[in-house]
mmCIF file of C-alpha atoms in Angstrom:
data_model
loop_
_atom_site.group_PDB
_atom_site.id
_atom_site.type_symbol
_atom_site.label_atom_id
_atom_site.label_comp_id
_atom_site.label_asym_id
_atom_site.label_seq_id
_atom_site.Cartn_x
_atom_site.Cartn_y
_atom_site.Cartn_z
ATOM 1 C CA UNK A 21 7.810 -11.146 -5.598
ATOM 2 C CA UNK A 22 7.501 -12.356 -2.039
ATOM 3 C CA UNK A 23 4.319 -13.986 -0.764
ATOM 4 C CA UNK A 24 2.365 -12.538 2.123
ATOM 5 C CA UNK A 25 -0.861 -14.141 3.295
ATOM 6 C CA UNK A 26 -3.656 -12.882 5.504
ATOM 7 C CA UNK A 27 -6.274 -14.802 7.407
ATOM 8 C CA UNK A 28 -9.195 -14.558 7.417
ATOM 9 C CA UNK A 29 -9.981 -12.936 4.092
ATOM 10 C CA UNK A 30 -13.396 -11.890 5.308
ATOM 11 C CA UNK A 31 -14.969 -11.690 8.753
ATOM 12 C CA UNK A 32 -18.340 -10.554 10.021
ATOM 13 C CA UNK A 33 -18.763 -10.015 13.733
ATOM 14 C CA UNK A 34 -21.142 -8.495 16.241
ATOM 15 C CA UNK A 35 -20.474 -5.152 17.835
ATOM 16 C CA UNK A 36 -18.448 -5.497 21.025
ATOM 17 C CA UNK A 37 -16.528 -8.605 20.033
ATOM 18 C CA UNK A 38 -12.824 -8.827 19.249
ATOM 19 C CA UNK A 39 -11.391 -9.963 15.954
ATOM 20 C CA UNK A 40 -7.876 -11.213 15.239
ATOM 21 C CA UNK A 41 -6.295 -10.926 11.794
ATOM 22 C CA UNK A 42 -3.110 -12.820 10.963
ATOM 23 C CA UNK A 43 -0.430 -11.741 8.511
ATOM 24 C CA UNK A 44 2.242 -14.202 7.446
ATOM 25 C CA UNK A 45 5.288 -13.886 5.237
ATOM 26 C CA UNK A 46 5.547 -17.254 3.536
ATOM 27 C CA UNK A 47 8.941 -17.222 1.854
ATOM 28 C CA UNK A 48 11.048 -14.648 3.640
ATOM 29 C CA UNK A 49 11.723 -13.301 7.102
ATOM 30 C CA UNK A 50 9.830 -10.104 7.706
ATOM 31 C CA UNK A 51 11.715 -7.906 10.120
ATOM 32 C CA UNK A 52 9.112 -5.202 9.667
ATOM 33 C CA UNK A 53 5.390 -5.485 9.094
ATOM 34 C CA UNK A 54 2.925 -2.710 8.438
ATOM 35 C CA UNK A 55 -0.816 -2.566 8.963
ATOM 36 C CA UNK A 56 -3.041 -0.405 6.775
ATOM 37 C CA UNK A 57 -6.746 0.189 6.500
ATOM 38 C CA UNK A 58 -8.599 1.294 3.441
ATOM 39 C CA UNK A 59 -12.061 2.808 3.362
ATOM 40 C CA UNK A 60 -14.103 2.525 0.152
ATOM 41 C CA UNK A 61 -12.660 4.575 -2.693
ATOM 42 C CA UNK A 62 -9.956 5.983 -0.461
ATOM 43 C CA UNK A 63 -6.244 5.509 -0.101
ATOM 44 C CA UNK A 64 -4.388 3.093 2.137
ATOM 45 C CA UNK A 65 -3.815 4.657 5.522
ATOM 46 C CA UNK A 66 -0.929 3.367 7.597
ATOM 47 C CA UNK A 67 -2.069 2.376 11.067
ATOM 48 C CA UNK A 68 1.100 1.037 12.629
ATOM 49 C CA UNK A 69 4.564 -0.338 12.025
ATOM 50 C CA UNK A 70 5.774 -3.401 13.894
ATOM 51 C CA UNK A 71 9.267 -4.765 14.196
ATOM 52 C CA UNK A 72 9.806 -8.338 15.265
ATOM 53 C CA UNK A 73 10.198 -8.629 18.995
ATOM 54 C CA UNK A 74 9.391 -5.034 19.847
ATOM 55 C CA UNK A 75 6.340 -2.882 20.423
ATOM 56 C CA UNK A 76 4.479 -1.489 17.457
ATOM 57 C CA UNK A 77 4.685 2.167 16.521
ATOM 58 C CA UNK A 78 1.250 3.629 15.931
ATOM 59 C CA UNK A 79 0.386 6.493 13.622
ATOM 60 C CA UNK A 80 -1.223 9.598 15.013
ATOM 61 C CA UNK A 81 -4.907 9.098 15.681
ATOM 62 C CA UNK A 82 -4.754 5.293 15.876
ATOM 63 C CA UNK A 83 -5.747 3.906 19.277
ATOM 64 C CA UNK A 84 -3.155 1.374 20.363
ATOM 65 C CA UNK A 85 -5.477 -0.129 22.971
ATOM 66 C CA UNK A 86 -8.104 -0.751 20.334
ATOM 67 C CA UNK A 87 -5.840 -2.089 17.622
ATOM 68 C CA UNK A 88 -3.460 -4.510 19.306
ATOM 69 C CA UNK A 89 -0.504 -5.560 17.210
ATOM 70 C CA UNK A 90 1.818 -8.437 17.968
ATOM 71 C CA UNK A 91 4.876 -9.330 15.903
ATOM 72 C CA UNK A 92 6.197 -12.306 17.815
ATOM 73 C CA UNK A 93 8.140 -13.974 15.022
ATOM 74 C CA UNK A 94 9.820 -13.122 11.741
ATOM 75 C CA UNK A 95 6.947 -14.631 9.786
ATOM 76 C CA UNK A 96 3.844 -13.658 11.737
ATOM 77 C CA UNK A 97 2.157 -10.476 12.857
ATOM 78 C CA UNK A 98 -1.364 -10.219 14.243
ATOM 79 C CA UNK A 99 -3.801 -7.332 14.465
ATOM 80 C CA UNK A 100 -6.585 -7.626 17.033
ATOM 81 C CA UNK A 101 -9.486 -5.217 16.787
ATOM 82 C CA UNK A 102 -10.834 -5.101 20.327
ATOM 83 C CA UNK A 103 -14.460 -4.338 21.143
ATOM 84 C CA UNK A 104 -15.220 -3.767 17.502
ATOM 85 C CA UNK A 105 -17.857 -1.260 16.463
ATOM 86 C CA UNK A 106 -19.514 -0.639 13.076
ATOM 87 C CA UNK A 107 -17.165 2.263 12.377
ATOM 88 C CA UNK A 108 -14.274 -0.221 12.489
ATOM 89 C CA UNK A 109 -15.675 -1.916 9.402
ATOM 90 C CA UNK A 110 -12.991 -1.574 6.755
ATOM 91 C CA UNK A 111 -10.485 -3.377 4.557
ATOM 92 C CA UNK A 112 -7.347 -4.161 6.546
ATOM 93 C CA UNK A 113 -4.130 -4.885 4.669
ATOM 94 C CA UNK A 114 -0.749 -5.906 5.985
ATOM 95 C CA UNK A 115 2.610 -5.639 4.271
ATOM 96 C CA UNK A 116 6.043 -6.954 5.053
ATOM 97 C CA UNK A 117 9.634 -6.102 4.321
ATOM 98 C CA UNK A 118 12.793 -7.662 5.608
ATOM 99 C CA UNK A 119 15.900 -9.717 5.355
ATOM 100 C CA UNK A 120 16.906 -10.831 1.888
ATOM 101 C CA UNK A 121 14.399 -8.495 0.319
ATOM 102 C CA UNK A 122 14.899 -4.982 -0.919
ATOM 103 C CA UNK A 123 14.600 -2.594 1.982
ATOM 104 C CA UNK A 124 12.667 -0.330 -0.284
ATOM 105 C CA UNK A 125 9.924 -2.774 -1.097
ATOM 106 C CA UNK A 126 6.891 -3.782 0.861
ATOM 107 C CA UNK A 127 4.990 -6.901 -0.136
ATOM 108 C CA UNK A 128 1.305 -6.780 0.576
ATOM 109 C CA UNK A 129 -1.131 -9.378 1.733
ATOM 110 C CA UNK A 130 -4.490 -9.846 0.011
ATOM 111 C CA UNK A 131 -6.372 -7.967 2.734
ATOM 112 C CA UNK A 132 -9.131 -8.764 5.222
ATOM 113 C CA UNK A 133 -12.632 -7.368 4.887
ATOM 114 C CA UNK A 134 -14.041 -6.699 8.368
ATOM 115 C CA UNK A 135 -17.742 -6.030 8.769
ATOM 116 C CA UNK A 136 -19.042 -5.193 12.233
ATOM 117 C CA UNK A 137 -22.790 -5.478 12.642
ATOM 118 C CA UNK B 21 -2.544 17.000 5.100
ATOM 119 C CA UNK B 22 -2.211 14.845 1.973
ATOM 120 C CA UNK B 23 1.500 14.639 1.257
ATOM 121 C CA UNK B 24 1.068 12.479 -1.833
ATOM 122 C CA UNK B 25 -1.658 13.393 -4.279
ATOM 123 C CA UNK B 26 -3.079 11.823 -7.395
ATOM 124 C CA UNK B 27 -5.355 14.474 -8.796
ATOM 125 C CA UNK B 28 -7.018 12.304 -11.413
ATOM 126 C CA UNK B 29 -9.395 9.827 -9.776
ATOM 127 C CA UNK B 30 -9.901 8.023 -13.067
ATOM 128 C CA UNK B 31 -8.434 7.665 -16.555
ATOM 129 C CA UNK B 32 -9.754 5.919 -19.652
ATOM 130 C CA UNK B 33 -7.420 4.864 -22.460
ATOM 131 C CA UNK B 34 -7.779 2.857 -25.651
ATOM 132 C CA UNK B 35 -5.948 -0.452 -25.881
ATOM 133 C CA UNK B 36 -2.538 -0.022 -27.499
ATOM 134 C CA UNK B 37 -2.229 3.637 -26.569
ATOM 135 C CA UNK B 38 -0.141 5.157 -23.796
ATOM 136 C CA UNK B 39 -1.487 5.548 -20.255
ATOM 137 C CA UNK B 40 0.027 8.342 -18.191
ATOM 138 C CA UNK B 41 -0.704 8.437 -14.481
ATOM 139 C CA UNK B 42 0.436 11.407 -12.454
ATOM 140 C CA UNK B 43 1.409 11.926 -8.848
ATOM 141 C CA UNK B 44 2.486 15.013 -6.912
ATOM 142 C CA UNK B 45 4.110 15.220 -3.515
ATOM 143 C CA UNK B 46 4.868 17.975 -1.063
ATOM 144 C CA UNK B 47 7.614 16.586 1.188
ATOM 145 C CA UNK B 48 11.098 17.186 -0.189
ATOM 146 C CA UNK B 49 12.475 14.579 2.257
ATOM 147 C CA UNK B 50 10.928 11.715 0.311
ATOM 148 C CA UNK B 51 13.787 9.703 -1.194
ATOM 149 C CA UNK B 52 12.078 6.759 -2.843
ATOM 150 C CA UNK B 53 8.908 6.429 -4.851
ATOM 151 C CA UNK B 54 6.887 3.392 -5.822
ATOM 152 C CA UNK B 55 3.905 2.539 -7.972
ATOM 153 C CA UNK B 56 1.437 -0.169 -6.987
ATOM 154 C CA UNK B 57 -1.434 -1.746 -8.876
ATOM 155 C CA UNK B 58 -4.515 -2.846 -6.983
ATOM 156 C CA UNK B 59 -7.586 -4.854 -7.896
ATOM 157 C CA UNK B 60 -10.736 -4.658 -5.750
ATOM 158 C CA UNK B 61 -10.615 -6.698 -2.551
ATOM 159 C CA UNK B 62 -6.928 -7.513 -3.071
ATOM 160 C CA UNK B 63 -3.691 -6.150 -1.692
ATOM 161 C CA UNK B 64 -1.534 -3.840 -3.821
ATOM 162 C CA UNK B 65 1.039 -5.372 -6.160
ATOM 163 C CA UNK B 66 4.386 -3.663 -6.600
ATOM 164 C CA UNK B 67 5.027 -2.415 -10.150
ATOM 165 C CA UNK B 68 8.051 -0.195 -10.360
ATOM 166 C CA UNK B 69 10.061 2.184 -8.219
ATOM 167 C CA UNK B 70 12.530 5.026 -8.518
ATOM 168 C CA UNK B 71 15.112 6.532 -6.246
ATOM 169 C CA UNK B 72 15.255 10.297 -5.836
ATOM 170 C CA UNK B 73 18.747 10.306 -7.356
ATOM 171 C CA UNK B 74 17.333 9.197 -10.692
ATOM 172 C CA UNK B 75 14.884 10.789 -13.077
ATOM 173 C CA UNK B 76 13.771 7.728 -15.010
ATOM 174 C CA UNK B 77 13.368 4.013 -14.493
ATOM 175 C CA UNK B 78 12.062 1.605 -17.091
ATOM 176 C CA UNK B 79 10.808 -1.960 -16.775
ATOM 177 C CA UNK B 80 9.168 -3.450 -19.823
ATOM 178 C CA UNK B 81 5.996 -1.556 -20.634
ATOM 179 C CA UNK B 82 6.284 0.542 -17.479
ATOM 180 C CA UNK B 83 8.378 3.674 -17.118
ATOM 181 C CA UNK B 84 8.433 6.010 -14.158
ATOM 182 C CA UNK B 85 9.648 9.587 -14.483
ATOM 183 C CA UNK B 86 10.624 11.769 -11.560
ATOM 184 C CA UNK B 87 10.866 15.562 -11.634
ATOM 185 C CA UNK B 88 12.262 16.557 -8.263
ATOM 186 C CA UNK B 89 12.109 20.280 -8.849
ATOM 187 C CA UNK B 90 8.401 20.019 -9.578
ATOM 188 C CA UNK B 91 7.858 17.315 -6.947
ATOM 189 C CA UNK B 92 6.098 15.298 -9.585
ATOM 190 C CA UNK B 93 6.286 11.739 -10.830
ATOM 191 C CA UNK B 94 4.449 9.912 -13.536
ATOM 192 C CA UNK B 95 3.918 6.334 -14.629
ATOM 193 C CA UNK B 96 3.785 5.582 -18.348
ATOM 194 C CA UNK B 97 2.307 2.333 -19.587
ATOM 195 C CA UNK B 98 2.808 1.597 -23.244
ATOM 196 C CA UNK B 99 1.171 -0.119 -24.941
ATOM 197 C CA UNK B 100 -1.805 -0.263 -22.603
ATOM 198 C CA UNK B 101 -3.657 -3.551 -22.327
ATOM 199 C CA UNK B 102 -7.126 -4.366 -20.966
ATOM 200 C CA UNK B 103 -5.468 -6.350 -18.158
ATOM 201 C CA UNK B 104 -3.882 -3.123 -16.957
ATOM 202 C CA UNK B 105 -7.292 -1.911 -15.813
ATOM 203 C CA UNK B 106 -7.000 -1.428 -12.050
ATOM 204 C CA UNK B 107 -6.416 1.241 -9.432
ATOM 205 C CA UNK B 108 -2.873 2.584 -9.428
ATOM 206 C CA UNK B 109 -1.355 4.061 -6.290
ATOM 207 C CA UNK B 110 1.834 6.013 -6.059
ATOM 208 C CA UNK B 111 3.668 5.895 -2.754
ATOM 209 C CA UNK B 112 6.591 7.738 -1.257
ATOM 210 C CA UNK B 113 9.048 6.708 1.400
ATOM 211 C CA UNK B 114 10.090 9.349 3.853
ATOM 212 C CA UNK B 115 13.581 9.666 5.170
ATOM 213 C CA UNK B 116 14.866 7.301 7.841
ATOM 214 C CA UNK B 117 11.806 5.128 8.149
ATOM 215 C CA UNK B 118 10.602 2.518 5.722
ATOM 216 C CA UNK B 119 6.973 3.530 5.954
ATOM 217 C CA UNK B 120 5.109 4.493 2.826
ATOM 218 C CA UNK B 121 2.755 7.366 2.262
ATOM 219 C CA UNK B 122 0.177 6.490 -0.377
ATOM 220 C CA UNK B 123 -1.614 8.701 -2.840
ATOM 221 C CA UNK B 124 -5.359 8.541 -3.305
ATOM 222 C CA UNK B 125 -5.220 6.301 -6.368
ATOM 223 C CA UNK B 126 -6.228 6.550 -10.015
ATOM 224 C CA UNK B 127 -8.628 4.105 -11.575
ATOM 225 C CA UNK B 128 -7.339 3.164 -15.022
ATOM 226 C CA UNK B 129 -9.728 1.673 -17.531
ATOM 227 C CA UNK B 130 -8.215 0.345 -20.757
ATOM 228 C CA UNK B 131 -10.868 -0.042 -23.413
ATOM 229 C CA UNK B 132 -10.499 -2.893 -25.940
#
C-alpha cells in the first residue's frame, strides 16, 4: 500500500498555544486528504476533507477557525490546532487518496498524539 | 446518529478458528465498504473492501460478505492467528463523496 507519514508523532503543549501537524504522502500524489480525530476507545471521526489547492470542507460541529487546514501541494497537508485547550487532546490521524491509487481507498498516516496541558 | 455500527466491542477467538466480525449500517446510499485493522497509537491499515454490487470478496484468509437487504456486512478471518489481534473498523463510503464513515470498532483477541 501507499505510504503516508505524519509529523510529529507526539506533541505536548501548553494551553493557549498553537500546534501544527504535517501529513505527507510519500509515494503518490494525494489529490484529497482527510483529517480524523479519535478519542480513547472510540471511532475515528472525520473532521475535514481537503483537496489540493482549494479550501477544506469541514464536518458539522468542527470549528474551521480552530482547526486550520492547508493542502498546498499534492504531497502535503497541514492541520493547525489554534489556541489549543485540554479538550483538544486527542489522537489526530490523516489519510490520503489520489492519482494512481484506487479512488476507493484511503491510506492512513500513523497518527499524532496531542496532549494539551 | 451512528450510521455504521459494530455492536460487539470485543471478540475472543482461539488460534486456528474462524473470527467473524459484524457491521451494520443504516444508509442505503452507501456504495462501498471497507475493513481496516488498527493497532494502538497507529493509523488504520486497509484490509479488504467490497462494492455494493457484490455480495462477497475474498483475499487470502480474509473474506467480506455483504447483505444489502439486511444492511449488514461481516469480515471472516480463517484461520485466525495471534498477529490478527487488533481493533477492526468497518467503514462505508457514501455516494458522491470519497469520505468514509467509520464504525465504532471491535477488539479482536486471538488466543494462542
